[in-house]
């Protein structure tokens, strides 16, 4: 794709796959709105007061139908928004088109190259001469990373005149990041420092991004306040768990039509994502085997009747392999060679390095047969036996299906909206330092409460006497901070 | 679509959507072969002896990837094959293209009109001047119906000179059937009678078709022997149950991306199909309510923790409605009007008359908004509230997804192959009269046995002493005919 | 126990463990009545007409609380009843006491010896000088066996003067049967022949007994009509399946308090009983492995995510072994020696020969440590390792717990009542020959219907139009005979 | 029971129901040891070094078989132990007898009066003239409460000469506590103050006790360090959840034999205990309705397909009611009056005030019919309709069954042993202040690890490179403190 920014008739910038899909996107957005009561309640509650008036928000988060409802909630509350996806395969092109046409500057399409991906990220941060965004919505932390790397490079350059050297790393993606920064430095050596000054804070969506933030907090390098949305109960215990329970089989079915019943499935990792995946596969009639490093999670798996073994134990016996770890090097090419013919290998954790895609792609004589986009059969020369890899090792639920369903994303994204409101409201109060924060429990409970009515639930009310007996306020929060749910 | 038969370079007739999808179809057929051990075993076991040498088989059965493997098993055993789909939405166009290019005469595409549908059925029966097919594979009995109606009309015409009158029925589909027969009568007044003479028998795939066959047997009007494949245990207790458990959520997800967890779902009917659907929805986290007429099935639902109510009891409360009854008039337009906004209504039973599509389409002022093919939102003028109807009321797993997965269809289709072999082998022996037969239990057990190895199962062997103790042969069959599994 | 018949103040004969438990038994019977709507409906519907007026019924069926409600339903309909248990461990002594005191002649206690068991069976058949019973309710067929063996021996004796020789068999139980018959012959050489003449028929409760009946029908040796209650859908698909799903874990918990979660459990046999057991263990968090001889049942297990292996494959790995086969020699002492220390071995199939108790008891040097009644640890001398055997290899749910719960037994026993009414009503009509019959489907559906109201279910009614469309009567029966549910 | 301390031949004090059950208790203890790998590993690891040499431990925790293994682990590590139960119905008398005979001073029997209960608690604290214990193992905090109330009263008495006045409260249990303290004050006015001085700390087992501790910490009245064992992951997410999933149906079955399938069950509260109960009931085939005050837990219930309503909504429809809240006044007598005949009401939360037992007992004209111990039918005079209350409103799994199974209690109790070792080891180091602590995560992970081998699990090992990538040590701990599992 030619990397040229386009402009709507109203003057808004964008770059999407196919603007003609905007009507289709709009129809699906309207359906999704009905399924996202938390976001719609935010529009009702906060819309009139326009809390984001004057705020510029840059988002880097899978550009799906659900995200479209998030974006239009932000704009309904007064924000100006620029957006990119945080994954090369996760964009739904009709969603991108509808938003680009109607609401915000979008730079995203399904099937970006890495080069295109970072170009889009740059565009989402590019608010013109006035500097960068006021607020960031991030997922996985790529935009936050870009800014931090940019500031670091500018400071080195300022002191030493030295430009970042892309060849200093053999991580393909980091090479691109450094190239972008290097090239930017030549035209504006203060770009990211200006951005840093303006940014009020970031709200981060997912485990991996949060981990990066805590590392930066620990080393004192975090440049602005961050809200850890991932660890809201209504995010990590819902989206990660119930979202994956829904979208893992969805991705498997759309990509391969494979019958899950009767199969042996290996789930690597039994955190929230792994729990959701294992539940879905078990319920679908598979025999599920879990691999784990953490004895507590391993014992949880056993209590659910799941076998806990090492990958090596089951490598030649299993039909489906799913990585959910957030770690790297989980399934190596040497493992893949031992698998049964047409074993399915996929990742729903975070980055594509959970699966050794590099090893697979560079394996001598390996042959790649693309069944359809995001579904490849890789045949090893020695055995003529093939494995099926989904979404090129990236998030299979977004690459092969449509990601998590609207209802559970409404929980996650209502946390995002609340976090953004909180950051913007406190922008001058000093309430938030350059640290990582989680939302207070009463807001977490509020997010849940906004989603009950639609499911026909009726909550019980504590009497004052009962509330006193268990030492909580009648209106909550009801649990201590350490409560695990 | 212009209804013109096309011809491959090798001279084979066909009519499909897009021949350029043949390569894609071939790739998916190759994947499916690995998942269909029963069919592949038939090729190995029977291929060398070419049992179908000289046999012409006409099939009317969803033209999917799995059916492609069935067709190529029939041709691998020596048959010549012509095929159409038994549902206007169930064809997978890439499967049709691959078969048309490589193996058999195919007349099928996704999204036929009813007119086109019956044209395709006629083509599948049209073996040229030599008359019709020797054998029929039928699903729902439409081809069998066409022949029986044709013969009946020809006999009336022969006696009275009277042509069938399409206006004598208000069933739109029967009007087309009668028109076809009427028009055919004019050119060849013995067409169906010649067919009847040649036909050795039919093997019928599904409950609805089987019911028609038993009715014809009861009234003495059945024109040739029939094997009821549906009631093989390895068909009805597998494909109907486990197939739907897989393909119902698949269809729901692809059509609507709706989160199943937390929803109230109504399953109308708790037979094998209903049991599979209810299990899938329950496992997906829905609260499932069953409607039933049969007290035994109702009690089964209760034992699984499902509530049994009438449709009326829950019409305004539920989010998802699924018909699985094989009956008609299950959900009427008057019901649909009472539903929640964006309630999902779909059918996985058999014909589209489970849902009152006619009533919906003709409701004054109703507005149809097509979100995407097979996913329509219908808005009632009084309430501005809409419901979402999948696949226009036809089989949603085939219309909105890809039908049942290969593995379970391998069970069903291995029964088909065995039934066809049996009919053809006994064509002159008189073993089969003009009645409906089920396959003997030892063949049913054989079908199951062919599918165990792939799932890593190891059967226990009876000792002679044990076999005598329970009075069965060491090699089976192991159960009495009335055993219910 | 001294084998002396006792007499109540009202002159009724009995032999139970402890008459002082009658009040406790009565309280539990009253609770059970609320849970047994089918039986209570029979009392309401048929009580006024006293259909059993003048009928003598002998029952041989686990003398539990639920059976007490059955017995009192029979007496409420006019019958005179004598009863014994069909299993040495299955009597609930408080139930026996209440019935003996209030309603019928009972000969049963928990923990009979085999000698005592057959003495009780004889007593239940002993209606004094007037001959035997009119009707038999049998479970496993022991009373039917006794009569058939008796008649056979009397006929031989009549012809040849030869007495049965207990030493002619090495089956301990058959030795006792032959001894009883031999001793009886000396005092009354026509006893069983007189019985045979009087008996109108038997209704048989369970798979094993039914199998014996069909064998006798096949060899032409069946002496009176039999109704196969086991194969009513509302019996075998409910009591066998849902009953065992309840009572297997109940027995395991009461006997051993073992945590099911995390364990590896082997279920031998995947028929209705095995399906119930496997479901219970899986739901309890065990990893379940099934052994099967029948490929169809094996494939069903696989579709539910259960592994199918041979006993040998898992003998040293599993924690819990359950036999459900109805066959013999399933777990041999040579298998038990290979098990883990404290592996649990139990049977919920039918006879104790599913487990090689004889081999275990006679194993040289084996040591039996009774933890509590029905829970024994057997230690092998070579390894000092022990296994835990429940209920001495007999039905563990009845030996270690209280058998199936009232509600599901109400389904089974309502079939019994209906079968008994049918036999008695048609005693002179010739409707039933010396063959095995199942109840007609409309009665089966009626049994189910009687149990719906209590669970809050509301059935849908077919319209006449719909009924015609699927060719069934509006009031049912709704399914063909071969339907499998 | 006469409240006299008895003495074994070896001079150890005790008071139990029946010393002749000691052999039976010993057999079951030996079985339990095989199921409690964590405790047995502690014996192996720590036994040789005798870490508790010289330590006096008082425990107040359900005197079951599992607790017996805990006690003998403490004594195997060198401790001297005195024990009472923390619930009037939870003692297993054979366990108490075996421990009393062989290992520790036990004061506990099943079915204590409240008076007896507190007498036992006093005895467990009574180490003779040398003062009280060094360490306390508490469950629910009753022993801790007694000491705190005692110290408070002594201080008041010291200052003002005023004795505690039992009539100052209308809580029956607190009246007894105050009476005991008052009477003790007369003979030794420094008793509890001496105790306080000696006590190194307490480890508390359960939610309710922990809540009390945090309240005392908040008000600065906590007299010694406390370790919150409840909130170890390997306790609250295992024992509370999986333990109740096992022991709720166990208690229901033993108490009532009720069939769970088909019933409507209400679970009040959806915390860990409620989650376990709801899972068990759902898997048993009940339709489960949850009541909740916390919107997050409510949303979790919905995601599992459970309906969330208020008690009022379902009071007259449900068959089984289970309280799991840890709060009071959940089911009032006014609710019970509205229930169906023979509805079952039970509590598995903590104290018996979850159910309004006082209101029930004092309801005018109510009639109590004891079916068997811990199973009472209460009949209301107006309706003649009865409800069945288990364990007099106290913990039904301990009152009606045997509590949680050994394996999961091994997790909990291994935490207890580790906590006690930690407190004792650090008794002079000042590491623990008068505050509430949780065990560090690496110990929590260790507890889990000790339980994996027995279940055949094999953990995956992180490479150094992977560990660095996710910033954890190779050997763990693997999760941040806030991780919810």
mmCIF file with all atom_site columns, C-alpha atoms in Angstrom, chain D residues 3-105:
data_model
loop_
_atom_site.group_PDB
_atom_site.id
_atom_site.type_symbol
_atom_site.label_atom_id
_atom_site.label_alt_id
_atom_site.label_comp_id
_atom_site.label_asym_id
_atom_site.label_entity_id
_atom_site.label_seq_id
_atom_site.pdbx_PDB_ins_code
_atom_site.Cartn_x
_atom_site.Cartn_y
_atom_site.Cartn_z
_atom_site.occupancy
_atom_site.B_iso_or_equiv
_atom_site.pdbx_formal_charge
_atom_site.auth_seq_id
_atom_site.auth_comp_id
_atom_site.auth_asym_id
_atom_site.auth_atom_id
_atom_site.pdbx_PDB_model_num
ATOM 1   C CA . UNK D 1 3   ? -17.626 -31.514 81.647 1.00 0.00 ? 3   UNK D CA 1
ATOM 2   C CA . UNK D 1 4   ? -14.776 -33.322 83.271 1.00 0.00 ? 4   UNK D CA 1
ATOM 3   C CA . UNK D 1 5   ? -11.303 -33.536 81.818 1.00 0.00 ? 5   UNK D CA 1
ATOM 4   C CA . UNK D 1 6   ? -10.114 -37.105 81.452 1.00 0.00 ? 6   UNK D CA 1
ATOM 5   C CA . UNK D 1 7   ? -6.553  -38.358 81.287 1.00 0.00 ? 7   UNK D CA 1
ATOM 6   C CA . UNK D 1 8   ? -4.910  -41.000 79.127 1.00 0.00 ? 8   UNK D CA 1
ATOM 7   C CA . UNK D 1 9   ? -2.667  -43.617 80.658 1.00 0.00 ? 9   UNK D CA 1
ATOM 8   C CA . UNK D 1 10  ? 0.238   -41.506 79.515 1.00 0.00 ? 10  UNK D CA 1
ATOM 9   C CA . UNK D 1 11  ? -1.173  -38.581 81.446 1.00 0.00 ? 11  UNK D CA 1
ATOM 10  C CA . UNK D 1 12  ? -2.489  -36.488 78.552 1.00 0.00 ? 12  UNK D CA 1
ATOM 11  C CA . UNK D 1 13  ? -5.733  -34.606 79.141 1.00 0.00 ? 13  UNK D CA 1
ATOM 12  C CA . UNK D 1 14  ? -8.711  -34.978 76.833 1.00 0.00 ? 14  UNK D CA 1
ATOM 13  C CA . UNK D 1 15  ? -12.470 -34.979 76.521 1.00 0.00 ? 15  UNK D CA 1
ATOM 14  C CA . UNK D 1 16  ? -13.939 -36.821 73.553 1.00 0.00 ? 16  UNK D CA 1
ATOM 15  C CA . UNK D 1 17  ? -17.121 -38.727 72.788 1.00 0.00 ? 17  UNK D CA 1
ATOM 16  C CA . UNK D 1 18  ? -15.896 -42.300 72.598 1.00 0.00 ? 18  UNK D CA 1
ATOM 17  C CA . UNK D 1 19  ? -12.300 -43.394 73.010 1.00 0.00 ? 19  UNK D CA 1
ATOM 18  C CA . UNK D 1 20  ? -13.121 -46.794 71.543 1.00 0.00 ? 20  UNK D CA 1
ATOM 19  C CA . UNK D 1 21  ? -13.309 -45.209 68.116 1.00 0.00 ? 21  UNK D CA 1
ATOM 20  C CA . UNK D 1 22  ? -9.608  -44.454 68.190 1.00 0.00 ? 22  UNK D CA 1
ATOM 21  C CA . UNK D 1 23  ? -8.651  -47.458 66.062 1.00 0.00 ? 23  UNK D CA 1
ATOM 22  C CA . UNK D 1 24  ? -11.170 -46.496 63.406 1.00 0.00 ? 24  UNK D CA 1
ATOM 23  C CA . UNK D 1 25  ? -9.865  -42.960 63.540 1.00 0.00 ? 25  UNK D CA 1
ATOM 24  C CA . UNK D 1 26  ? -6.311  -44.193 63.144 1.00 0.00 ? 26  UNK D CA 1
ATOM 25  C CA . UNK D 1 27  ? -7.218  -46.186 60.011 1.00 0.00 ? 27  UNK D CA 1
ATOM 26  C CA . UNK D 1 28  ? -8.830  -43.157 58.423 1.00 0.00 ? 28  UNK D CA 1
ATOM 27  C CA . UNK D 1 29  ? -5.907  -40.954 59.438 1.00 0.00 ? 29  UNK D CA 1
ATOM 28  C CA . UNK D 1 30  ? -3.609  -43.360 57.658 1.00 0.00 ? 30  UNK D CA 1
ATOM 29  C CA . UNK D 1 31  ? -5.726  -43.143 54.522 1.00 0.00 ? 31  UNK D CA 1
ATOM 30  C CA . UNK D 1 32  ? -5.749  -39.358 54.750 1.00 0.00 ? 32  UNK D CA 1
ATOM 31  C CA . UNK D 1 33  ? -1.983  -39.188 55.052 1.00 0.00 ? 33  UNK D CA 1
ATOM 32  C CA . UNK D 1 34  ? -1.688  -40.637 51.570 1.00 0.00 ? 34  UNK D CA 1
ATOM 33  C CA . UNK D 1 35  ? -3.956  -37.859 50.306 1.00 0.00 ? 35  UNK D CA 1
ATOM 34  C CA . UNK D 1 36  ? -2.103  -35.037 52.089 1.00 0.00 ? 36  UNK D CA 1
ATOM 35  C CA . UNK D 1 37  ? 1.248   -34.819 50.372 1.00 0.00 ? 37  UNK D CA 1
ATOM 36  C CA . UNK D 1 38  ? 1.933   -31.273 51.536 1.00 0.00 ? 38  UNK D CA 1
ATOM 37  C CA . UNK D 1 39  ? 1.744   -32.151 55.199 1.00 0.00 ? 39  UNK D CA 1
ATOM 38  C CA . UNK D 1 40  ? 3.711   -35.356 54.738 1.00 0.00 ? 40  UNK D CA 1
ATOM 39  C CA . UNK D 1 41  ? 6.397   -33.407 52.880 1.00 0.00 ? 41  UNK D CA 1
ATOM 40  C CA . UNK D 1 42  ? 6.595   -31.020 55.820 1.00 0.00 ? 42  UNK D CA 1
ATOM 41  C CA . UNK D 1 43  ? 7.247   -33.959 58.088 1.00 0.00 ? 43  UNK D CA 1
ATOM 42  C CA . UNK D 1 44  ? 10.012  -35.155 55.809 1.00 0.00 ? 44  UNK D CA 1
ATOM 43  C CA . UNK D 1 45  ? 11.564  -31.742 55.281 1.00 0.00 ? 45  UNK D CA 1
ATOM 44  C CA . UNK D 1 46  ? 11.241  -30.244 58.724 1.00 0.00 ? 46  UNK D CA 1
ATOM 45  C CA . UNK D 1 47  ? 10.856  -33.240 61.017 1.00 0.00 ? 47  UNK D CA 1
ATOM 46  C CA . UNK D 1 48  ? 14.575  -33.879 61.538 1.00 0.00 ? 48  UNK D CA 1
ATOM 47  C CA . UNK D 1 49  ? 15.261  -30.328 62.717 1.00 0.00 ? 49  UNK D CA 1
ATOM 48  C CA . UNK D 1 50  ? 12.318  -30.250 65.147 1.00 0.00 ? 50  UNK D CA 1
ATOM 49  C CA . UNK D 1 51  ? 11.492  -26.581 64.551 1.00 0.00 ? 51  UNK D CA 1
ATOM 50  C CA . UNK D 1 52  ? 8.685   -26.578 67.140 1.00 0.00 ? 52  UNK D CA 1
ATOM 51  C CA . UNK D 1 53  ? 10.822  -27.988 69.921 1.00 0.00 ? 53  UNK D CA 1
ATOM 52  C CA . UNK D 1 54  ? 9.540   -26.365 73.082 1.00 0.00 ? 54  UNK D CA 1
ATOM 53  C CA . UNK D 1 55  ? 6.526   -24.764 71.439 1.00 0.00 ? 55  UNK D CA 1
ATOM 54  C CA . UNK D 1 56  ? 3.014   -25.105 72.815 1.00 0.00 ? 56  UNK D CA 1
ATOM 55  C CA . UNK D 1 57  ? 0.335   -24.821 70.171 1.00 0.00 ? 57  UNK D CA 1
ATOM 56  C CA . UNK D 1 58  ? -3.356  -24.357 70.869 1.00 0.00 ? 58  UNK D CA 1
ATOM 57  C CA . UNK D 1 59  ? -5.625  -25.049 67.946 1.00 0.00 ? 59  UNK D CA 1
ATOM 58  C CA . UNK D 1 60  ? -9.291  -24.267 67.490 1.00 0.00 ? 60  UNK D CA 1
ATOM 59  C CA . UNK D 1 61  ? -10.238 -25.815 64.188 1.00 0.00 ? 61  UNK D CA 1
ATOM 60  C CA . UNK D 1 62  ? -12.748 -28.474 63.114 1.00 0.00 ? 62  UNK D CA 1
ATOM 61  C CA . UNK D 1 63  ? -11.477 -31.681 64.749 1.00 0.00 ? 63  UNK D CA 1
ATOM 62  C CA . UNK D 1 64  ? -11.636 -33.856 61.653 1.00 0.00 ? 64  UNK D CA 1
ATOM 63  C CA . UNK D 1 65  ? -9.478  -36.583 60.168 1.00 0.00 ? 65  UNK D CA 1
ATOM 64  C CA . UNK D 1 66  ? -7.676  -33.975 58.088 1.00 0.00 ? 66  UNK D CA 1
ATOM 65  C CA . UNK D 1 67  ? -7.017  -31.842 61.138 1.00 0.00 ? 67  UNK D CA 1
ATOM 66  C CA . UNK D 1 68  ? -5.651  -34.943 62.818 1.00 0.00 ? 68  UNK D CA 1
ATOM 67  C CA . UNK D 1 69  ? -2.997  -35.143 60.121 1.00 0.00 ? 69  UNK D CA 1
ATOM 68  C CA . UNK D 1 70  ? -2.253  -31.455 60.707 1.00 0.00 ? 70  UNK D CA 1
ATOM 69  C CA . UNK D 1 71  ? -1.942  -31.969 64.462 1.00 0.00 ? 71  UNK D CA 1
ATOM 70  C CA . UNK D 1 72  ? 0.368   -34.917 64.025 1.00 0.00 ? 72  UNK D CA 1
ATOM 71  C CA . UNK D 1 73  ? 2.459   -32.895 61.603 1.00 0.00 ? 73  UNK D CA 1
ATOM 72  C CA . UNK D 1 74  ? 2.834   -30.223 64.270 1.00 0.00 ? 74  UNK D CA 1
ATOM 73  C CA . UNK D 1 75  ? 3.788   -32.827 66.886 1.00 0.00 ? 75  UNK D CA 1
ATOM 74  C CA . UNK D 1 76  ? 6.123   -34.542 64.410 1.00 0.00 ? 76  UNK D CA 1
ATOM 75  C CA . UNK D 1 77  ? 7.906   -31.194 64.161 1.00 0.00 ? 77  UNK D CA 1
ATOM 76  C CA . UNK D 1 78  ? 8.326   -31.039 67.925 1.00 0.00 ? 78  UNK D CA 1
ATOM 77  C CA . UNK D 1 79  ? 5.275   -29.155 69.173 1.00 0.00 ? 79  UNK D CA 1
ATOM 78  C CA . UNK D 1 80  ? 3.090   -29.915 72.147 1.00 0.00 ? 80  UNK D CA 1
ATOM 79  C CA . UNK D 1 81  ? -0.539  -29.454 71.115 1.00 0.00 ? 81  UNK D CA 1
ATOM 80  C CA . UNK D 1 82  ? -3.958  -28.835 72.712 1.00 0.00 ? 82  UNK D CA 1
ATOM 81  C CA . UNK D 1 83  ? -6.978  -28.727 70.438 1.00 0.00 ? 83  UNK D CA 1
ATOM 82  C CA . UNK D 1 84  ? -10.661 -27.927 70.313 1.00 0.00 ? 84  UNK D CA 1
ATOM 83  C CA . UNK D 1 85  ? -13.099 -27.687 67.435 1.00 0.00 ? 85  UNK D CA 1
ATOM 84  C CA . UNK D 1 86  ? -14.333 -24.341 66.116 1.00 0.00 ? 86  UNK D CA 1
ATOM 85  C CA . UNK D 1 87  ? -17.844 -25.567 65.428 1.00 0.00 ? 87  UNK D CA 1
ATOM 86  C CA . UNK D 1 88  ? -20.225 -27.542 67.595 1.00 0.00 ? 88  UNK D CA 1
ATOM 87  C CA . UNK D 1 89  ? -21.032 -30.069 64.885 1.00 0.00 ? 89  UNK D CA 1
ATOM 88  C CA . UNK D 1 90  ? -17.788 -30.396 62.980 1.00 0.00 ? 90  UNK D CA 1
ATOM 89  C CA . UNK D 1 91  ? -15.868 -32.872 65.098 1.00 0.00 ? 91  UNK D CA 1
ATOM 90  C CA . UNK D 1 92  ? -15.408 -36.368 63.748 1.00 0.00 ? 92  UNK D CA 1
ATOM 91  C CA . UNK D 1 93  ? -15.436 -38.372 66.931 1.00 0.00 ? 93  UNK D CA 1
ATOM 92  C CA . UNK D 1 94  ? -13.136 -41.106 65.688 1.00 0.00 ? 94  UNK D CA 1
ATOM 93  C CA . UNK D 1 95  ? -10.553 -38.529 64.683 1.00 0.00 ? 95  UNK D CA 1
ATOM 94  C CA . UNK D 1 96  ? -10.787 -36.875 68.089 1.00 0.00 ? 96  UNK D CA 1
ATOM 95  C CA . UNK D 1 97  ? -10.368 -40.232 69.808 1.00 0.00 ? 97  UNK D CA 1
ATOM 96  C CA . UNK D 1 98  ? -7.320  -41.244 67.808 1.00 0.00 ? 98  UNK D CA 1
ATOM 97  C CA . UNK D 1 99  ? -5.570  -37.943 68.442 1.00 0.00 ? 99  UNK D CA 1
ATOM 98  C CA . UNK D 1 100 ? -6.515  -37.894 72.101 1.00 0.00 ? 100 UNK D CA 1
ATOM 99  C CA . UNK D 1 101 ? -5.144  -41.384 72.533 1.00 0.00 ? 101 UNK D CA 1
ATOM 100 C CA . UNK D 1 102 ? -1.999  -40.965 70.501 1.00 0.00 ? 102 UNK D CA 1
ATOM 101 C CA . UNK D 1 103 ? -0.845  -37.413 70.021 1.00 0.00 ? 103 UNK D CA 1
ATOM 102 C CA . UNK D 1 104 ? -2.418  -34.368 71.610 1.00 0.00 ? 104 UNK D CA 1
ATOM 103 C CA . UNK D 1 105 ? -4.841  -33.065 74.195 1.00 0.00 ? 105 UNK D CA 1
#
